[in-house]
PDB file of C-alpha atoms in Angstrom:
ATOM      1  CA  UNK A 157       8.601 -23.148   9.800  1.00  0.00           C
ATOM      2  CA  UNK A 158       8.465 -24.198   6.176  1.00  0.00           C
ATOM      3  CA  UNK A 159      11.486 -24.995   4.077  1.00  0.00           C
ATOM      4  CA  UNK A 160      13.690 -26.511   6.789  1.00  0.00           C
ATOM      5  CA  UNK A 161      15.387 -24.010   9.078  1.00  0.00           C
ATOM      6  CA  UNK A 162      14.540 -20.972   6.953  1.00  0.00           C
ATOM      7  CA  UNK A 163      11.477 -18.854   6.579  1.00  0.00           C
ATOM      8  CA  UNK A 164       9.711 -18.664   3.243  1.00  0.00           C
ATOM      9  CA  UNK A 165       8.862 -15.262   1.802  1.00  0.00           C
ATOM     10  CA  UNK A 166       5.776 -14.700  -0.329  1.00  0.00           C
ATOM     11  CA  UNK A 167       6.058 -11.832  -2.817  1.00  0.00           C
ATOM     12  CA  UNK A 168       2.653 -10.560  -3.953  1.00  0.00           C
ATOM     13  CA  UNK A 169       2.312  -8.461  -7.091  1.00  0.00           C
ATOM     14  CA  UNK A 170      -0.966  -7.226  -8.494  1.00  0.00           C
ATOM     15  CA  UNK A 171      -1.006  -6.233 -12.146  1.00  0.00           C
ATOM     16  CA  UNK A 172      -3.281  -4.468 -14.568  1.00  0.00           C
ATOM     17  CA  UNK A 173      -2.084  -3.791 -18.141  1.00  0.00           C
ATOM     18  CA  UNK A 174       1.652  -3.776 -17.416  1.00  0.00           C
ATOM     19  CA  UNK A 175       3.398  -6.429 -19.473  1.00  0.00           C
ATOM     20  CA  UNK A 176       6.767  -4.660 -19.858  1.00  0.00           C
ATOM     21  CA  UNK A 177       6.949  -3.684 -16.199  1.00  0.00           C
ATOM     22  CA  UNK A 178       6.089  -7.190 -15.032  1.00  0.00           C
ATOM     23  CA  UNK A 179       8.873  -8.653 -17.139  1.00  0.00           C
ATOM     24  CA  UNK A 180      11.332  -6.099 -15.740  1.00  0.00           C
ATOM     25  CA  UNK A 181      10.371  -7.076 -12.187  1.00  0.00           C
ATOM     26  CA  UNK A 182      10.611 -10.747 -13.160  1.00  0.00           C
ATOM     27  CA  UNK A 183      14.195 -10.238 -14.356  1.00  0.00           C
ATOM     28  CA  UNK A 184      15.117  -8.714 -11.004  1.00  0.00           C
ATOM     29  CA  UNK A 185      13.580 -11.637  -9.103  1.00  0.00           C
ATOM     30  CA  UNK A 186      15.559 -14.092 -11.231  1.00  0.00           C
ATOM     31  CA  UNK A 187      18.710 -12.418  -9.888  1.00  0.00           C
ATOM     32  CA  UNK A 188      17.873 -12.943  -6.227  1.00  0.00           C
ATOM     33  CA  UNK A 189      20.815 -14.314  -4.265  1.00  0.00           C
ATOM     34  CA  UNK A 190      18.372 -16.229  -2.039  1.00  0.00           C
ATOM     35  CA  UNK A 191      15.660 -18.233  -3.775  1.00  0.00           C
ATOM     36  CA  UNK A 192      13.687 -19.138  -0.661  1.00  0.00           C
ATOM     37  CA  UNK A 193      10.564 -17.348  -1.858  1.00  0.00           C
ATOM     38  CA  UNK A 194       7.464 -17.707  -3.977  1.00  0.00           C
ATOM     39  CA  UNK A 195       5.987 -15.123  -6.326  1.00  0.00           C
ATOM     40  CA  UNK A 196       2.228 -14.699  -6.419  1.00  0.00           C
ATOM     41  CA  UNK A 197       0.829 -12.591  -9.249  1.00  0.00           C
ATOM     42  CA  UNK A 198      -2.811 -11.518  -9.278  1.00  0.00           C
ATOM     43  CA  UNK A 199      -3.965 -10.196 -12.639  1.00  0.00           C
ATOM     44  CA  UNK A 200      -6.801  -7.725 -12.106  1.00  0.00           C
ATOM     45  CA  UNK A 201      -8.409  -8.639 -15.453  1.00  0.00           C
ATOM     46  CA  UNK A 202      -5.926  -6.885 -17.737  1.00  0.00           C
ATOM     47  CA  UNK A 203      -7.270  -6.091 -21.205  1.00  0.00           C
ATOM     48  CA  UNK A 204      -4.014  -5.653 -23.115  1.00  0.00           C
ATOM     49  CA  UNK A 205      -1.111  -8.024 -23.843  1.00  0.00           C
ATOM     50  CA  UNK A 206      -0.231  -8.516 -20.174  1.00  0.00           C
ATOM     51  CA  UNK A 207      -1.438 -12.121 -20.507  1.00  0.00           C
ATOM     52  CA  UNK A 208       1.433 -12.821 -22.928  1.00  0.00           C
ATOM     53  CA  UNK A 209       3.943 -11.561 -20.386  1.00  0.00           C
ATOM     54  CA  UNK A 210       2.393 -13.640 -17.633  1.00  0.00           C
ATOM     55  CA  UNK A 211       2.607 -16.772 -19.796  1.00  0.00           C
ATOM     56  CA  UNK A 212       6.321 -16.083 -20.296  1.00  0.00           C
ATOM     57  CA  UNK A 213       6.741 -15.868 -16.521  1.00  0.00           C
ATOM     58  CA  UNK A 214       4.584 -18.945 -15.897  1.00  0.00           C
ATOM     59  CA  UNK A 215       6.442 -21.127 -18.424  1.00  0.00           C
ATOM     60  CA  UNK A 216       9.929 -19.979 -17.470  1.00  0.00           C
ATOM     61  CA  UNK A 217      12.415 -22.528 -16.116  1.00  0.00           C
ATOM     62  CA  UNK A 218      13.616 -20.199 -13.350  1.00  0.00           C
ATOM     63  CA  UNK A 219      14.210 -21.876  -9.979  1.00  0.00           C
ATOM     64  CA  UNK A 220      11.592 -20.249  -7.787  1.00  0.00           C
ATOM     65  CA  UNK A 221       7.874 -20.880  -7.497  1.00  0.00           C
ATOM     66  CA  UNK A 222       5.382 -18.723  -9.390  1.00  0.00           C
ATOM     67  CA  UNK A 223       1.626 -18.794  -9.061  1.00  0.00           C
ATOM     68  CA  UNK A 224      -0.741 -16.650 -11.095  1.00  0.00           C
ATOM     69  CA  UNK A 225      -4.394 -15.933 -10.435  1.00  0.00           C
ATOM     70  CA  UNK A 226      -6.565 -14.319 -13.111  1.00  0.00           C
ATOM     71  CA  UNK A 227      -9.508 -12.385 -11.716  1.00  0.00           C
ATOM     72  CA  UNK A 228     -12.763 -12.381 -13.644  1.00  0.00           C
ATOM     73  CA  UNK A 229     -13.589  -8.781 -12.790  1.00  0.00           C
ATOM     74  CA  UNK A 230     -11.436  -5.660 -12.543  1.00  0.00           C
ATOM     75  CA  UNK A 231     -11.863  -4.564  -8.921  1.00  0.00           C
ATOM     76  CA  UNK A 232      -8.705  -2.639  -8.041  1.00  0.00           C
ATOM     77  CA  UNK A 233      -5.372  -3.384  -6.401  1.00  0.00           C
ATOM     78  CA  UNK A 234      -6.721  -3.654  -2.849  1.00  0.00           C
ATOM     79  CA  UNK A 235      -9.206  -6.403  -3.758  1.00  0.00           C
ATOM     80  CA  UNK A 236      -6.539  -8.219  -5.801  1.00  0.00           C
ATOM     81  CA  UNK A 237      -4.309  -8.102  -2.716  1.00  0.00           C
ATOM     82  CA  UNK A 238      -6.982  -9.899  -0.703  1.00  0.00           C
ATOM     83  CA  UNK A 239      -6.738 -12.830  -3.124  1.00  0.00           C
ATOM     84  CA  UNK A 240      -2.933 -12.814  -3.121  1.00  0.00           C
ATOM     85  CA  UNK A 241      -2.705 -12.761   0.672  1.00  0.00           C
ATOM     86  CA  UNK A 242      -5.016 -15.770   0.942  1.00  0.00           C
ATOM     87  CA  UNK A 243      -2.818 -17.635  -1.569  1.00  0.00           C
ATOM     88  CA  UNK A 244       0.441 -16.937   0.268  1.00  0.00           C
ATOM     89  CA  UNK A 245       2.291 -19.945   1.700  1.00  0.00           C
ATOM     90  CA  UNK A 246       5.191 -18.012   3.190  1.00  0.00           C
ATOM     91  CA  UNK A 247       5.440 -16.918   6.798  1.00  0.00           C
ATOM     92  CA  UNK A 248       6.489 -13.445   5.629  1.00  0.00           C
ATOM     93  CA  UNK A 249       4.800 -11.433   2.857  1.00  0.00           C
ATOM     94  CA  UNK A 250       6.144  -8.548   0.780  1.00  0.00           C
ATOM     95  CA  UNK A 251       3.908  -6.550  -1.543  1.00  0.00           C
ATOM     96  CA  UNK A 252       5.989  -5.546  -4.561  1.00  0.00           C
ATOM     97  CA  UNK A 253       4.332  -3.495  -7.280  1.00  0.00           C
ATOM     98  CA  UNK A 254       4.902  -4.160 -10.964  1.00  0.00           C
ATOM     99  CA  UNK A 255       6.740  -0.837 -11.424  1.00  0.00           C
ATOM    100  CA  UNK A 256       9.385  -1.775  -8.881  1.00  0.00           C
ATOM    101  CA  UNK A 257      12.715  -3.547  -9.290  1.00  0.00           C
ATOM    102  CA  UNK A 258      14.069  -5.774  -6.536  1.00  0.00           C
ATOM    103  CA  UNK A 259      17.659  -5.508  -5.367  1.00  0.00           C
ATOM    104  CA  UNK A 260      19.446  -8.864  -5.800  1.00  0.00           C
ATOM    105  CA  UNK A 261      19.747  -9.035  -2.007  1.00  0.00           C
ATOM    106  CA  UNK A 262      16.071  -8.274  -1.308  1.00  0.00           C
ATOM    107  CA  UNK A 263      15.093 -11.713  -0.004  1.00  0.00           C
ATOM    108  CA  UNK A 264      18.362 -12.099   1.907  1.00  0.00           C
ATOM    109  CA  UNK A 265      17.882  -8.747   3.625  1.00  0.00           C
ATOM    110  CA  UNK A 266      14.292  -9.498   4.551  1.00  0.00           C
ATOM    111  CA  UNK A 267      15.144 -12.947   5.926  1.00  0.00           C
ATOM    112  CA  UNK A 268      18.151 -11.589   7.812  1.00  0.00           C
ATOM    113  CA  UNK A 269      15.932  -9.184   9.734  1.00  0.00           C
ATOM    114  CA  UNK A 270      13.055 -11.582  10.383  1.00  0.00           C
ATOM    115  CA  UNK A 271      15.332 -14.459  11.411  1.00  0.00           C
ATOM    116  CA  UNK A 272      16.862 -12.460  14.268  1.00  0.00           C
ATOM    117  CA  UNK A 273      16.132 -14.467  17.398  1.00  0.00           C
ATOM    118  CA  UNK A 274      12.605 -14.117  18.690  1.00  0.00           C
ATOM    119  CA  UNK A 275      11.119 -11.896  15.993  1.00  0.00           C
ATOM    120  CA  UNK A 276       8.954 -14.469  14.231  1.00  0.00           C
ATOM    121  CA  UNK A 277       7.550 -15.843  17.486  1.00  0.00           C
ATOM    122  CA  UNK A 278       6.996 -12.372  18.985  1.00  0.00           C
ATOM    123  CA  UNK A 279       3.203 -12.037  19.089  1.00  0.00           C
ATOM    124  CA  UNK A 280       3.364  -8.236  19.350  1.00  0.00           C
ATOM    125  CA  UNK A 281       5.590  -7.754  16.275  1.00  0.00           C
ATOM    126  CA  UNK A 282       3.760  -7.710  12.949  1.00  0.00           C
ATOM    127  CA  UNK A 283       5.786  -5.591  10.524  1.00  0.00           C
ATOM    128  CA  UNK A 284       9.379  -4.835   9.554  1.00  0.00           C
ATOM    129  CA  UNK A 285       9.608  -1.669   7.474  1.00  0.00           C
ATOM    130  CA  UNK A 286      12.408  -1.014   4.973  1.00  0.00           C
ATOM    131  CA  UNK A 287      13.267   2.108   3.000  1.00  0.00           C
ATOM    132  CA  UNK A 288      12.392   2.822  -0.614  1.00  0.00           C
ATOM    133  CA  UNK A 289      14.721   4.185  -3.271  1.00  0.00           C
ATOM    134  CA  UNK A 290      14.018   5.721  -6.648  1.00  0.00           C
ATOM    135  CA  UNK A 291      15.227   4.110  -9.862  1.00  0.00           C
ATOM    136  CA  UNK A 292      18.223   6.483  -9.951  1.00  0.00           C
ATOM    137  CA  UNK A 293      19.407   5.177  -6.576  1.00  0.00           C
ATOM    138  CA  UNK A 294      18.451   8.220  -4.514  1.00  0.00           C
ATOM    139  CA  UNK A 295      16.395   7.838  -1.311  1.00  0.00           C
ATOM    140  CA  UNK A 296      12.665   7.996  -1.905  1.00  0.00           C
ATOM    141  CA  UNK A 297      11.333   7.106   1.540  1.00  0.00           C
ATOM    142  CA  UNK A 298      13.891   7.397   4.345  1.00  0.00           C
ATOM    143  CA  UNK A 299      13.660   5.899   7.817  1.00  0.00           C
ATOM    144  CA  UNK A 300      15.009   8.415  10.389  1.00  0.00           C
ATOM    145  CA  UNK A 301      16.249   5.878  12.960  1.00  0.00           C
ATOM    146  CA  UNK A 302      17.734   2.442  12.337  1.00  0.00           C
ATOM    147  CA  UNK A 303      16.415  -0.700  14.011  1.00  0.00           C
ATOM    148  CA  UNK A 304      13.906   1.199  16.128  1.00  0.00           C
ATOM    149  CA  UNK A 305      10.859  -0.634  17.423  1.00  0.00           C
ATOM    150  CA  UNK A 306       7.713   1.433  17.657  1.00  0.00           C
ATOM    151  CA  UNK A 307       4.002   1.538  17.057  1.00  0.00           C
ATOM    152  CA  UNK A 308       3.624   1.475  13.264  1.00  0.00           C
ATOM    153  CA  UNK A 309       1.018   4.244  13.192  1.00  0.00           C
ATOM    154  CA  UNK A 310       2.342   6.586  15.868  1.00  0.00           C
ATOM    155  CA  UNK A 311       5.943   6.408  14.626  1.00  0.00           C
ATOM    156  CA  UNK A 312       5.082   7.059  11.000  1.00  0.00           C
ATOM    157  CA  UNK A 313       2.622   9.863  11.559  1.00  0.00           C
ATOM    158  CA  UNK A 314       4.569  11.313  14.468  1.00  0.00           C
ATOM    159  CA  UNK A 315       7.677  11.613  12.299  1.00  0.00           C
ATOM    160  CA  UNK A 316       5.797  12.763   9.193  1.00  0.00           C
ATOM    161  CA  UNK A 317       6.616   9.569   7.302  1.00  0.00           C
ATOM    162  CA  UNK A 318       3.876   9.787   4.716  1.00  0.00           C
ATOM    163  CA  UNK A 319       3.710   7.799   1.516  1.00  0.00           C
ATOM    164  CA  UNK A 320       4.688   4.224   0.770  1.00  0.00           C
ATOM    165  CA  UNK A 321       7.487   2.311   2.446  1.00  0.00           C
ATOM    166  CA  UNK A 322       8.759  -1.207   1.808  1.00  0.00           C
ATOM    167  CA  UNK A 323       6.754  -3.034   4.441  1.00  0.00           C
ATOM    168  CA  UNK A 324       7.186  -6.743   5.129  1.00  0.00           C
ATOM    169  CA  UNK A 325       4.485  -8.464   7.175  1.00  0.00           C
ATOM    170  CA  UNK A 326       3.817 -11.674   8.987  1.00  0.00           C
ATOM    171  CA  UNK A 327       1.366 -13.333   6.631  1.00  0.00           C
ATOM    172  CA  UNK A 328      -0.841 -14.335   9.550  1.00  0.00           C
ATOM    173  CA  UNK A 329      -1.222 -10.637  10.452  1.00  0.00           C
ATOM    174  CA  UNK A 330      -2.249  -9.646   6.932  1.00  0.00           C
ATOM    175  CA  UNK A 331      -4.872 -12.386   6.826  1.00  0.00           C
ATOM    176  CA  UNK A 332      -6.608 -10.873   9.841  1.00  0.00           C
ATOM    177  CA  UNK A 333      -7.093  -7.535   8.094  1.00  0.00           C
ATOM    178  CA  UNK A 334      -9.013  -7.698   4.826  1.00  0.00           C
ATOM    179  CA  UNK A 335      -9.460  -4.736   2.497  1.00  0.00           C
ATOM    180  CA  UNK A 336     -13.133  -3.744   2.270  1.00  0.00           C
ATOM    181  CA  UNK A 337     -14.967  -3.371  -1.013  1.00  0.00           C
ATOM    182  CA  UNK A 338     -16.918  -0.168  -1.672  1.00  0.00           C
ATOM    183  CA  UNK A 339     -19.550  -0.216  -4.399  1.00  0.00           C
ATOM    184  CA  UNK A 340     -18.335   0.972  -7.839  1.00  0.00           C
ATOM    185  CA  UNK A 341     -14.886   1.889  -6.451  1.00  0.00           C
ATOM    186  CA  UNK A 342     -11.602   0.381  -7.622  1.00  0.00           C
ATOM    187  CA  UNK A 343      -9.044   2.050  -5.397  1.00  0.00           C
ATOM    188  CA  UNK A 344      -8.385   2.131  -1.676  1.00  0.00           C
ATOM    189  CA  UNK A 345      -5.091   3.206  -0.139  1.00  0.00           C
ATOM    190  CA  UNK A 346      -3.219   0.392   1.585  1.00  0.00           C
ATOM    191  CA  UNK A 347      -2.930   2.747   4.548  1.00  0.00           C
ATOM    192  CA  UNK A 348      -6.559   1.875   5.318  1.00  0.00           C
ATOM    193  CA  UNK A 349      -5.448  -1.550   6.519  1.00  0.00           C
ATOM    194  CA  UNK A 350      -1.965  -0.542   7.695  1.00  0.00           C
ATOM    195  CA  UNK A 351      -3.609   1.768  10.256  1.00  0.00           C
ATOM    196  CA  UNK A 352      -5.647  -1.139  11.643  1.00  0.00           C
ATOM    197  CA  UNK A 353      -2.532  -3.328  11.817  1.00  0.00           C
ATOM    198  CA  UNK A 354      -0.587  -0.537  13.516  1.00  0.00           C
ATOM    199  CA  UNK A 355      -3.180  -0.251  16.252  1.00  0.00           C
ATOM    200  CA  UNK A 356      -2.511  -3.867  17.251  1.00  0.00           C
ATOM    201  CA  UNK A 357       1.076  -4.716  16.281  1.00  0.00           C
ATOM    202  CA  UNK A 358       4.511  -3.129  16.656  1.00  0.00           C
ATOM    203  CA  UNK A 359       6.869  -2.474  13.783  1.00  0.00           C
ATOM    204  CA  UNK A 360      10.646  -2.404  13.426  1.00  0.00           C
ATOM    205  CA  UNK A 361      12.079   0.238  11.084  1.00  0.00           C
ATOM    206  CA  UNK A 362      15.267  -0.549   9.158  1.00  0.00           C
ATOM    207  CA  UNK A 363      17.561   1.919   7.339  1.00  0.00           C
ATOM    208  CA  UNK A 364      18.001  -0.328   4.338  1.00  0.00           C
ATOM    209  CA  UNK A 365      16.399  -0.569   0.916  1.00  0.00           C
ATOM    210  CA  UNK A 366      15.086  -3.731  -0.709  1.00  0.00           C
ATOM    211  CA  UNK A 367      13.801  -2.442  -4.060  1.00  0.00           C
ATOM    212  CA  UNK A 368      13.617   0.644  -6.245  1.00  0.00           C
ATOM    213  CA  UNK A 369      10.409   2.307  -7.340  1.00  0.00           C
ATOM    214  CA  UNK A 370       9.582   4.103 -10.545  1.00  0.00           C
ATOM    215  CA  UNK A 371       6.261   5.891 -10.689  1.00  0.00           C
ATOM    216  CA  UNK A 372       5.097   6.049 -14.287  1.00  0.00           C
ATOM    217  CA  UNK A 373       2.467   8.423 -15.625  1.00  0.00           C
ATOM    218  CA  UNK A 374      -0.079   5.630 -15.810  1.00  0.00           C
ATOM    219  CA  UNK A 375       0.552   4.612 -12.206  1.00  0.00           C
ATOM    220  CA  UNK A 376      -1.551   5.124  -9.096  1.00  0.00           C
ATOM    221  CA  UNK A 377       0.794   7.630  -7.435  1.00  0.00           C
ATOM    222  CA  UNK A 378       1.070   9.914 -10.461  1.00  0.00           C
ATOM    223  CA  UNK A 379      -2.701  10.177 -10.836  1.00  0.00           C
ATOM    224  CA  UNK A 380      -3.468  10.223  -7.121  1.00  0.00           C
ATOM    225  CA  UNK A 381      -5.834  13.224  -7.010  1.00  0.00           C
ATOM    226  CA  UNK A 382      -7.957  11.963  -9.869  1.00  0.00           C
ATOM    227  CA  UNK A 383      -8.044   8.477  -8.365  1.00  0.00           C
ATOM    228  CA  UNK A 384      -9.112   9.831  -4.984  1.00  0.00           C
ATOM    229  CA  UNK A 385     -11.884  11.837  -6.641  1.00  0.00           C
ATOM    230  CA  UNK A 386     -13.150   8.800  -8.517  1.00  0.00           C
ATOM    231  CA  UNK A 387     -13.174   6.705  -5.325  1.00  0.00           C
ATOM    232  CA  UNK A 388     -14.773   9.084  -2.842  1.00  0.00           C
ATOM    233  CA  UNK A 389     -16.204   6.653  -0.289  1.00  0.00           C
ATOM    234  CA  UNK A 390     -12.917   4.895   0.407  1.00  0.00           C
ATOM    235  CA  UNK A 391     -11.076   8.226   0.481  1.00  0.00           C
ATOM    236  CA  UNK A 392     -13.528   9.643   3.012  1.00  0.00           C
ATOM    237  CA  UNK A 393     -13.426   6.494   5.167  1.00  0.00           C
ATOM    238  CA  UNK A 394      -9.626   6.594   5.210  1.00  0.00           C
ATOM    239  CA  UNK A 395      -9.704  10.247   6.277  1.00  0.00           C
ATOM    240  CA  UNK A 396     -12.050   9.278   9.121  1.00  0.00           C
ATOM    241  CA  UNK A 397      -9.552   6.654  10.292  1.00  0.00           C
ATOM    242  CA  UNK A 398      -6.706   9.161  10.173  1.00  0.00           C
ATOM    243  CA  UNK A 399      -8.668  11.685  12.225  1.00  0.00           C
ATOM    244  CA  UNK A 400      -8.699   9.233  15.127  1.00  0.00           C
ATOM    245  CA  UNK A 401      -4.884   9.063  15.244  1.00  0.00           C
ATOM    246  CA  UNK A 402      -2.472  11.047  17.388  1.00  0.00           C
ATOM    247  CA  UNK A 403      -0.671  13.146  14.789  1.00  0.00           C
ATOM    248  CA  UNK A 404       1.190  16.488  14.635  1.00  0.00           C
ATOM    249  CA  UNK A 405      -1.039  19.492  14.001  1.00  0.00           C
ATOM    250  CA  UNK A 406      -0.019  19.854  10.337  1.00  0.00           C
ATOM    251  CA  UNK A 407      -1.278  16.373   9.490  1.00  0.00           C
ATOM    252  CA  UNK A 408      -4.354  16.757  11.666  1.00  0.00           C
ATOM    253  CA  UNK A 409      -5.387  19.864   9.711  1.00  0.00           C
ATOM    254  CA  UNK A 410      -4.677  18.182   6.383  1.00  0.00           C
ATOM    255  CA  UNK A 411      -6.769  15.135   7.323  1.00  0.00           C
ATOM    256  CA  UNK A 412      -9.665  17.369   8.389  1.00  0.00           C
ATOM    257  CA  UNK A 413      -9.584  19.124   5.005  1.00  0.00           C
ATOM    258  CA  UNK A 414      -9.515  15.834   3.080  1.00  0.00           C
ATOM    259  CA  UNK A 415     -12.321  14.455   5.216  1.00  0.00           C
ATOM    260  CA  UNK A 416     -14.470  17.518   4.548  1.00  0.00           C
ATOM    261  CA  UNK A 417     -13.751  17.632   0.805  1.00  0.00           C
ATOM    262  CA  UNK A 418     -14.850  14.041   0.339  1.00  0.00           C
ATOM    263  CA  UNK A 419     -17.755  14.388   2.718  1.00  0.00           C
ATOM    264  CA  UNK A 420     -19.052  17.097   0.363  1.00  0.00           C
ATOM    265  CA  UNK A 421     -18.279  14.768  -2.538  1.00  0.00           C
ATOM    266  CA  UNK A 422     -20.413  12.061  -0.885  1.00  0.00           C
ATOM    267  CA  UNK A 423     -23.246  14.473  -0.062  1.00  0.00           C
ATOM    268  CA  UNK A 424     -22.738  14.124   3.689  1.00  0.00           C
ATOM    269  CA  UNK A 425     -24.658  16.722   5.691  1.00  0.00           C
ATOM    270  CA  UNK A 426     -22.863  19.526   7.532  1.00  0.00           C
ATOM    271  CA  UNK A 427     -24.283  18.209  10.802  1.00  0.00           C
ATOM    272  CA  UNK A 428     -22.758  14.764  10.224  1.00  0.00           C
ATOM    273  CA  UNK A 429     -19.432  16.275   9.185  1.00  0.00           C
ATOM    274  CA  UNK A 430     -19.126  18.203  12.443  1.00  0.00           C
ATOM    275  CA  UNK A 431     -20.303  15.254  14.501  1.00  0.00           C
ATOM    276  CA  UNK A 432     -17.411  13.083  13.316  1.00  0.00           C
ATOM    277  CA  UNK A 433     -14.749  15.800  13.234  1.00  0.00           C
ATOM    278  CA  UNK A 434     -12.589  15.457  16.392  1.00  0.00           C
ATOM    279  CA  UNK A 435     -11.781  19.158  16.725  1.00  0.00           C
ATOM    280  CA  UNK A 436     -14.785  21.436  16.343  1.00  0.00           C
ATOM    281  CA  UNK A 437     -12.795  24.680  16.306  1.00  0.00           C
ATOM    282  CA  UNK A 438     -10.471  23.560  13.505  1.00  0.00           C
ATOM    283  CA  UNK A 439     -13.434  22.152  11.621  1.00  0.00           C
ATOM    284  CA  UNK A 440     -15.263  25.470  11.781  1.00  0.00           C
ATOM    285  CA  UNK A 441     -12.181  27.320  10.553  1.00  0.00           C
ATOM    286  CA  UNK A 442     -11.540  24.886   7.705  1.00  0.00           C
ATOM    287  CA  UNK A 443     -15.017  24.236   6.371  1.00  0.00           C
ATOM    288  CA  UNK A 444     -15.103  27.168   3.934  1.00  0.00           C
ATOM    289  CA  UNK A 445     -11.581  26.535   2.518  1.00  0.00           C
ATOM    290  CA  UNK A 446     -12.462  22.848   2.220  1.00  0.00           C
ATOM    291  CA  UNK A 447     -15.661  23.623   0.366  1.00  0.00           C
ATOM    292  CA  UNK A 448     -13.753  25.931  -1.992  1.00  0.00           C
ATOM    293  CA  UNK A 449     -11.243  23.163  -2.786  1.00  0.00           C
ATOM    294  CA  UNK A 450     -14.126  20.746  -3.304  1.00  0.00           C
ATOM    295  CA  UNK A 451     -15.705  23.106  -5.862  1.00  0.00           C
ATOM    296  CA  UNK A 452     -12.380  23.522  -7.650  1.00  0.00           C
ATOM    297  CA  UNK A 453     -11.886  19.765  -7.856  1.00  0.00           C
ATOM    298  CA  UNK A 454     -15.461  19.262  -8.975  1.00  0.00           C
ATOM    299  CA  UNK A 455     -14.925  21.729 -11.808  1.00  0.00           C
ATOM    300  CA  UNK A 456     -11.552  20.275 -12.736  1.00  0.00           C
ATOM    301  CA  UNK A 457     -12.812  16.719 -12.943  1.00  0.00           C
ATOM    302  CA  UNK A 458     -16.056  17.766 -14.640  1.00  0.00           C
ATOM    303  CA  UNK A 459     -18.494  16.083 -12.310  1.00  0.00           C
ATOM    304  CA  UNK A 460     -22.071  17.268 -12.558  1.00  0.00           C
TER     305      UNK A 460
END
């Protein structure tokens, strides 16, 4: 281990045009009760005054390490994460977005869970998942059972736990799973890689929050449908991955619809769509509704 008897945590934040939010997150990290962490910021070639905010952070006299990487091309959060993960020196990595605010006890809570005897050396354990809370303190992403160990993918999808959680990873696990780059696309859901990790490693779910989230109108979550439409290859590939999972029927049907919508978007033939669809009956029943939704989205987003 690094840093004596304690683990070191690497916090990775990617940023694009978010000066005020970055400074708000920075203030919350300054208040951490445990300073055994480093903060890695990857700027995805911001074109506003974010650079000024990053210089403030870089030149601050605060007593934790900061490292900033400036990318030469705007490529999207997932590609920026690849750089941040390779830069991480900590044994444990947390991905904290710029629109989130860390609880003062965030690092202490993360270390407390990972330092439980045997967890770091356990080759089958790759992730400890915490809850998320909204900025008003209400639960945003709840964990139904405390301190349960399960397959990351089967537990989440089996319990309908969709959306983002506060995942903390062994850095060595993240390094084995790189986000792919699709031509002309700048967004890929983190779930694309989390699914791959979940197929290999177990996760422990904790009923405890480590930061609050505030989704602003310029954020990825708020504009999710438009972002999916503008990044059709990655969206379709993710749907393909989800179709291979054991999920309740509701999610299975939803994933089939998404897969079909973005197959149409990518000009995939009907024959190929049915070949990859795991359930032919459901696919036959859903192809017309899926095509209708595709046409509606095409009209809404004004794509010729």
